[in-house]
mmCIF file of C-alpha atoms in Angstrom:
data_model
loop_
_atom_site.group_PDB
_atom_site.id
_atom_site.type_symbol
_atom_site.label_atom_id
_atom_site.label_comp_id
_atom_site.label_asym_id
_atom_site.label_seq_id
_atom_site.Cartn_x
_atom_site.Cartn_y
_atom_site.Cartn_z
ATOM 1 C CA MET A 1 3.352 -4.771 16.919
ATOM 2 C CA ASN A 2 3.628 -6.984 13.862
ATOM 3 C CA THR A 3 5.324 -5.803 10.666
ATOM 4 C CA LEU A 4 2.125 -4.501 9.060
ATOM 5 C CA GLU A 5 1.204 -2.536 12.177
ATOM 6 C CA ILE A 6 4.697 -1.047 12.279
ATOM 7 C CA PHE A 7 4.531 0.219 8.704
ATOM 8 C CA ASN A 8 1.000 1.539 9.086
ATOM 9 C CA SER A 9 2.123 3.388 12.208
ATOM 10 C CA ILE A 10 5.083 5.106 10.503
ATOM 11 C CA ALA A 11 3.409 5.865 7.162
ATOM 12 C CA LYS A 12 2.712 9.555 7.801
ATOM 13 C CA ASP A 13 6.347 10.227 8.711
ATOM 14 C CA TYR A 14 7.913 7.676 6.368
ATOM 15 C CA ASP A 15 9.308 10.024 3.719
ATOM 16 C CA LYS A 16 10.629 12.510 6.267
ATOM 17 C CA MET A 17 12.275 9.770 8.326
ATOM 18 C CA ASN A 18 13.842 8.186 5.234
ATOM 19 C CA ASP A 19 15.518 11.503 4.488
ATOM 20 C CA ILE A 20 16.716 11.951 8.058
ATOM 21 C CA ILE A 21 18.055 8.469 8.799
ATOM 22 C CA SER A 22 19.755 8.186 5.393
ATOM 23 C CA LEU A 23 21.156 11.727 5.700
ATOM 24 C CA PHE A 24 19.255 12.565 2.500
ATOM 25 C CA THR A 25 21.110 9.962 0.430
ATOM 26 C CA HIS A 26 18.505 7.231 -0.201
ATOM 27 C CA GLY A 27 17.162 8.978 -3.294
ATOM 28 C CA LEU A 28 20.635 9.012 -4.838
ATOM 29 C CA PHE A 29 20.959 5.232 -4.465
ATOM 30 C CA ARG A 30 17.518 4.661 -5.970
ATOM 31 C CA LYS A 31 18.306 6.858 -8.977
ATOM 32 C CA ALA A 32 21.689 5.202 -9.504
ATOM 33 C CA LEU A 33 20.059 1.773 -9.541
ATOM 34 C CA VAL A 34 17.313 2.780 -11.971
ATOM 35 C CA LYS A 35 19.988 4.045 -14.373
ATOM 36 C CA LEU A 36 21.470 0.533 -14.480
ATOM 37 C CA LEU A 37 18.228 -1.009 -15.731
ATOM 38 C CA PRO A 38 17.821 -1.784 -19.446
ATOM 39 C CA PRO A 39 15.735 0.573 -21.607
ATOM 40 C CA CYS A 40 12.436 -0.051 -23.394
ATOM 41 C CA GLN A 41 10.625 -2.248 -20.879
ATOM 42 C CA LYS A 42 6.821 -2.535 -21.091
ATOM 43 C CA ASP A 43 5.567 -3.959 -17.793
ATOM 44 C CA ILE A 44 7.202 -2.957 -14.502
ATOM 45 C CA ILE A 45 6.304 -3.876 -10.921
ATOM 46 C CA ASP A 46 7.685 -2.313 -7.742
ATOM 47 C CA LEU A 47 7.243 -4.622 -4.740
ATOM 48 C CA CYS A 48 7.103 -3.263 -1.176
ATOM 49 C CA CYS A 49 6.675 0.153 -2.783
ATOM 50 C CA GLY A 50 5.823 2.059 0.401
ATOM 51 C CA THR A 51 4.935 5.647 -0.446
ATOM 52 C CA GLY A 52 5.887 5.195 -4.091
ATOM 53 C CA GLU A 53 9.285 6.888 -4.382
ATOM 54 C CA MET A 54 10.911 4.110 -6.394
ATOM 55 C CA THR A 55 7.711 3.471 -8.341
ATOM 56 C CA ASN A 56 7.765 7.070 -9.513
ATOM 57 C CA LEU A 57 11.423 6.854 -10.552
ATOM 58 C CA LEU A 58 10.585 3.767 -12.609
ATOM 59 C CA LYS A 59 7.695 5.613 -14.249
ATOM 60 C CA GLN A 60 9.996 8.520 -15.072
ATOM 61 C CA LYS A 61 12.434 6.131 -16.778
ATOM 62 C CA TYR A 62 9.778 4.032 -18.510
ATOM 63 C CA THR A 63 7.284 6.754 -19.414
ATOM 64 C CA ASN A 64 5.248 4.600 -21.788
ATOM 65 C CA ALA A 65 5.320 1.452 -19.664
ATOM 66 C CA ASN A 66 2.691 -0.073 -17.429
ATOM 67 C CA VAL A 67 4.173 0.590 -13.977
ATOM 68 C CA ILE A 68 2.531 -0.870 -10.865
ATOM 69 C CA GLY A 69 3.458 -0.398 -7.213
ATOM 70 C CA VAL A 70 2.351 -2.937 -4.610
ATOM 71 C CA ASP A 71 2.489 -2.920 -0.822
ATOM 72 C CA PHE A 72 0.674 -4.543 2.094
ATOM 73 C CA SER A 73 0.211 -1.264 3.996
ATOM 74 C CA GLU A 74 -2.947 0.622 3.048
ATOM 75 C CA LYS A 75 -1.718 3.728 4.852
ATOM 76 C CA MET A 76 1.507 3.718 2.835
ATOM 77 C CA LEU A 77 -0.493 3.299 -0.363
ATOM 78 C CA ASP A 78 -2.862 6.141 0.568
ATOM 79 C CA ILE A 79 0.142 8.462 0.616
ATOM 80 C CA ALA A 80 1.566 6.980 -2.601
ATOM 81 C CA ARG A 81 -1.738 7.531 -4.416
ATOM 82 C CA ARG A 82 -1.940 11.140 -3.265
ATOM 83 C CA LYS A 83 1.643 11.815 -4.355
ATOM 84 C CA TYR A 84 1.463 10.000 -7.685
ATOM 85 C CA PRO A 85 -2.197 9.808 -8.799
ATOM 86 C CA LYS A 86 -1.332 8.669 -12.327
ATOM 87 C CA ILE A 87 0.410 5.484 -11.110
ATOM 88 C CA ASN A 88 -1.504 2.296 -10.326
ATOM 89 C CA PHE A 89 -0.953 1.105 -6.745
ATOM 90 C CA VAL A 90 -2.267 -2.252 -5.530
ATOM 91 C CA LYS A 91 -2.633 -3.539 -1.960
ATOM 92 C CA CYS A 92 -1.455 -7.143 -1.709
ATOM 93 C CA ASP A 93 0.937 -9.531 0.005
ATOM 94 C CA VAL A 94 4.175 -9.907 -1.958
ATOM 95 C CA SER A 95 4.365 -13.578 -0.982
ATOM 96 C CA SER A 96 1.158 -14.247 -2.946
ATOM 97 C CA LEU A 97 0.844 -11.782 -5.810
ATOM 98 C CA PRO A 98 -2.458 -11.452 -7.734
ATOM 99 C CA PHE A 99 -0.791 -11.435 -11.159
ATOM 100 C CA LYS A 100 -0.533 -14.040 -13.898
ATOM 101 C CA ASP A 101 2.651 -15.942 -14.700
ATOM 102 C CA ASN A 102 5.102 -14.220 -17.071
ATOM 103 C CA SER A 103 3.484 -10.779 -16.696
ATOM 104 C CA PHE A 104 6.374 -8.365 -16.077
ATOM 105 C CA ASP A 105 9.666 -7.347 -17.677
ATOM 106 C CA VAL A 106 11.154 -5.798 -14.523
ATOM 107 C CA CYS A 107 10.524 -6.544 -10.847
ATOM 108 C CA MET A 108 11.979 -4.077 -8.342
ATOM 109 C CA ILE A 109 12.339 -4.482 -4.578
ATOM 110 C CA ALA A 110 13.777 -1.403 -2.856
ATOM 111 C CA PHE A 111 14.501 -1.552 0.875
ATOM 112 C CA GLY A 112 11.705 -4.052 1.405
ATOM 113 C CA LEU A 113 13.038 -7.594 1.149
ATOM 114 C CA ARG A 114 14.399 -7.582 4.700
ATOM 115 C CA ASN A 115 10.847 -7.002 5.991
ATOM 116 C CA VAL A 116 9.175 -10.059 4.448
ATOM 117 C CA GLU A 117 8.502 -13.233 6.435
ATOM 118 C CA ASP A 118 10.060 -15.640 3.932
ATOM 119 C CA ILE A 119 12.564 -14.300 1.410
ATOM 120 C CA GLN A 120 12.595 -17.445 -0.731
ATOM 121 C CA THR A 121 8.801 -17.410 -1.100
ATOM 122 C CA VAL A 122 8.934 -13.826 -2.355
ATOM 123 C CA ILE A 123 11.781 -14.569 -4.773
ATOM 124 C CA LYS A 124 9.814 -17.521 -6.155
ATOM 125 C CA GLU A 125 6.855 -15.195 -6.709
ATOM 126 C CA CYS A 126 9.138 -12.749 -8.521
ATOM 127 C CA HIS A 127 10.317 -15.591 -10.734
ATOM 128 C CA ARG A 128 6.731 -16.632 -11.457
ATOM 129 C CA ILE A 129 5.455 -13.206 -12.507
ATOM 130 C CA LEU A 130 8.520 -12.250 -14.562
ATOM 131 C CA LYS A 131 8.671 -12.947 -18.269
ATOM 132 C CA PRO A 132 11.526 -15.132 -19.568
ATOM 133 C CA ASN A 133 14.737 -13.075 -19.316
ATOM 134 C CA GLY A 134 12.881 -10.646 -17.046
ATOM 135 C CA ILE A 135 14.946 -8.553 -14.635
ATOM 136 C CA LEU A 136 14.774 -8.816 -10.832
ATOM 137 C CA THR A 137 16.439 -5.951 -9.000
ATOM 138 C CA ASN A 138 16.903 -5.615 -5.252
ATOM 139 C CA ILE A 139 18.466 -2.832 -3.211
ATOM 140 C CA ASP A 140 18.716 -2.879 0.566
ATOM 141 C CA LEU A 141 21.039 -2.475 3.499
ATOM 142 C CA GLY A 142 24.229 -4.448 2.993
ATOM 143 C CA LYS A 143 27.091 -5.677 5.110
ATOM 144 C CA PRO A 144 29.855 -3.038 5.066
ATOM 145 C CA ASN A 145 33.529 -3.813 5.407
ATOM 146 C CA LYS A 146 34.876 -4.387 8.912
ATOM 147 C CA PHE A 147 35.991 -0.793 9.411
ATOM 148 C CA PHE A 148 32.625 0.771 8.590
ATOM 149 C CA ASN A 149 30.751 -2.002 10.375
ATOM 150 C CA ILE A 150 32.237 -0.680 13.628
ATOM 151 C CA PHE A 151 30.103 2.441 13.195
ATOM 152 C CA LEU A 152 26.969 0.828 11.764
ATOM 153 C CA LYS A 153 25.507 -0.681 14.937
ATOM 154 C CA PRO A 154 25.872 2.504 17.038
ATOM 155 C CA TYR A 155 24.376 4.437 14.124
ATOM 156 C CA MET A 156 21.378 2.098 13.761
ATOM 157 C CA TYR A 157 20.633 1.731 17.467
ATOM 158 C CA GLY A 158 21.744 5.226 18.437
ATOM 159 C CA PHE A 159 21.086 7.867 15.800
ATOM 160 C CA VAL A 160 18.234 6.088 13.983
ATOM 161 C CA SER A 161 16.393 5.246 17.208
ATOM 162 C CA LEU A 162 16.908 8.788 18.525
ATOM 163 C CA ALA A 163 15.603 10.263 15.263
ATOM 164 C CA GLY A 164 12.519 8.058 15.580
ATOM 165 C CA LYS A 165 11.930 9.302 19.111
ATOM 166 C CA ILE A 166 12.343 12.963 18.158
ATOM 167 C CA PHE A 167 10.624 13.148 14.779
ATOM 168 C CA HIS A 168 8.137 10.261 15.000
ATOM 169 C CA LYS A 169 7.619 10.432 18.785
ATOM 170 C CA ASP A 170 8.262 6.687 19.025
ATOM 171 C CA GLU A 171 11.586 4.911 18.611
ATOM 172 C CA LYS A 172 10.202 1.351 18.692
ATOM 173 C CA PRO A 173 9.585 1.017 14.914
ATOM 174 C CA TYR A 174 13.138 2.166 14.260
ATOM 175 C CA VAL A 175 14.605 -0.309 16.727
ATOM 176 C CA TYR A 176 12.828 -2.886 14.552
ATOM 177 C CA LEU A 177 14.648 -1.438 11.535
ATOM 178 C CA ALA A 178 18.004 -1.946 13.232
ATOM 179 C CA LYS A 179 17.162 -5.511 14.222
ATOM 180 C CA SER A 180 15.910 -6.377 10.730
ATOM 181 C CA ASN A 181 19.278 -5.396 9.292
ATOM 182 C CA GLU A 182 21.112 -7.742 11.674
ATOM 183 C CA THR A 183 19.142 -10.795 10.524
ATOM 184 C CA PHE A 184 19.004 -9.894 6.817
ATOM 185 C CA PRO A 185 21.241 -12.086 4.615
ATOM 186 C CA ALA A 186 24.504 -10.673 3.317
ATOM 187 C CA PRO A 187 24.638 -9.847 -0.421
ATOM 188 C CA SER A 188 26.637 -13.022 -1.082
ATOM 189 C CA GLU A 189 23.890 -15.070 0.591
ATOM 190 C CA LEU A 190 21.203 -13.255 -1.386
ATOM 191 C CA LYS A 191 23.057 -14.088 -4.581
ATOM 192 C CA ASN A 192 22.806 -17.787 -3.728
ATOM 193 C CA ILE A 193 19.086 -17.432 -2.958
ATOM 194 C CA PHE A 194 18.471 -15.779 -6.330
ATOM 195 C CA ILE A 195 20.404 -18.467 -8.201
ATOM 196 C CA LYS A 196 18.685 -21.267 -6.281
ATOM 197 C CA ASN A 197 15.291 -19.902 -7.288
ATOM 198 C CA GLY A 198 15.816 -19.671 -11.023
ATOM 199 C CA PHE A 199 17.828 -16.527 -11.687
ATOM 200 C CA ASP A 200 21.146 -15.816 -13.351
ATOM 201 C CA PHE A 201 23.136 -13.294 -11.335
ATOM 202 C CA VAL A 202 24.039 -10.323 -13.533
ATOM 203 C CA LYS A 203 25.527 -7.585 -11.386
ATOM 204 C CA ARG A 204 26.098 -6.323 -7.861
ATOM 205 C CA LYS A 205 26.568 -2.645 -7.049
ATOM 206 C CA ASP A 206 27.596 -1.464 -3.580
ATOM 207 C CA PHE A 207 27.254 2.049 -2.171
ATOM 208 C CA LEU A 208 28.850 3.646 0.903
ATOM 209 C CA PHE A 209 31.488 0.936 1.213
ATOM 210 C CA GLY A 210 28.861 -1.790 1.255
ATOM 211 C CA GLN A 211 26.352 -0.229 3.648
ATOM 212 C CA ILE A 212 23.889 -0.286 0.745
ATOM 213 C CA SER A 213 23.962 -3.129 -1.777
ATOM 214 C CA ALA A 214 22.041 -3.690 -5.006
ATOM 215 C CA GLN A 215 21.733 -6.867 -7.051
ATOM 216 C CA ILE A 216 20.473 -7.329 -10.601
ATOM 217 C CA CYS A 217 19.388 -10.783 -11.781
ATOM 218 C CA LYS A 218 17.787 -12.248 -14.890
ATOM 219 C CA LYS A 219 15.140 -14.967 -14.994
ATOM 220 C CA LYS A 220 16.498 -18.123 -16.577
ATOM 221 C CA LEU A 221 14.749 -19.420 -19.674
ATOM 222 C CA ILE A 222 14.751 -22.903 -18.156
ATOM 223 C CA HIS A 223 14.722 -23.502 -14.392
ATOM 224 C CA LEU A 224 15.338 -27.119 -13.383
#
């Protein structure tokens, strides 16, 4: 299966599996990150929004803002629209967004960047659609310190795959999840990618000793 087929196949169990494989902690990380964002933003976009959990948190923070969630999986978006009917969800490819230049104040990517084909292409698109001084925020699996890294691989290939087999009746999509984490750049590498593509690096926030890592960047006024 390709990436789109994987996410369409897991859509109906996505929220339940997120709770299980994160031991009910993923919502805490999302909320903590949203609290770090500046107030009074008008136009917000949530890329790779899945079933809309982060999109809804952004709407709760920015109640009067235009908040849009985008994803390439129609089945994920069907669930998001049922859960949050007052939020605008758009089906599109994050590597080629159907929005004008300088359209958004905040661009969020939550647990999605590791699933795209070309990270730099997506970051360039984020830069294009953000207004000058706009905020790009990413949160995803990180690279924990050596001690905790000893337990991460058995957890990803053992517990996560087993949970997929039991609760989703198919472990293959969750083996993909484990593999995607292995090839995903470390936070320090992501920082360099952001800077290379026109962003000033503002802040990094790690959770669970680095197993989860968030980065906040600001679009440069002039990108040479």
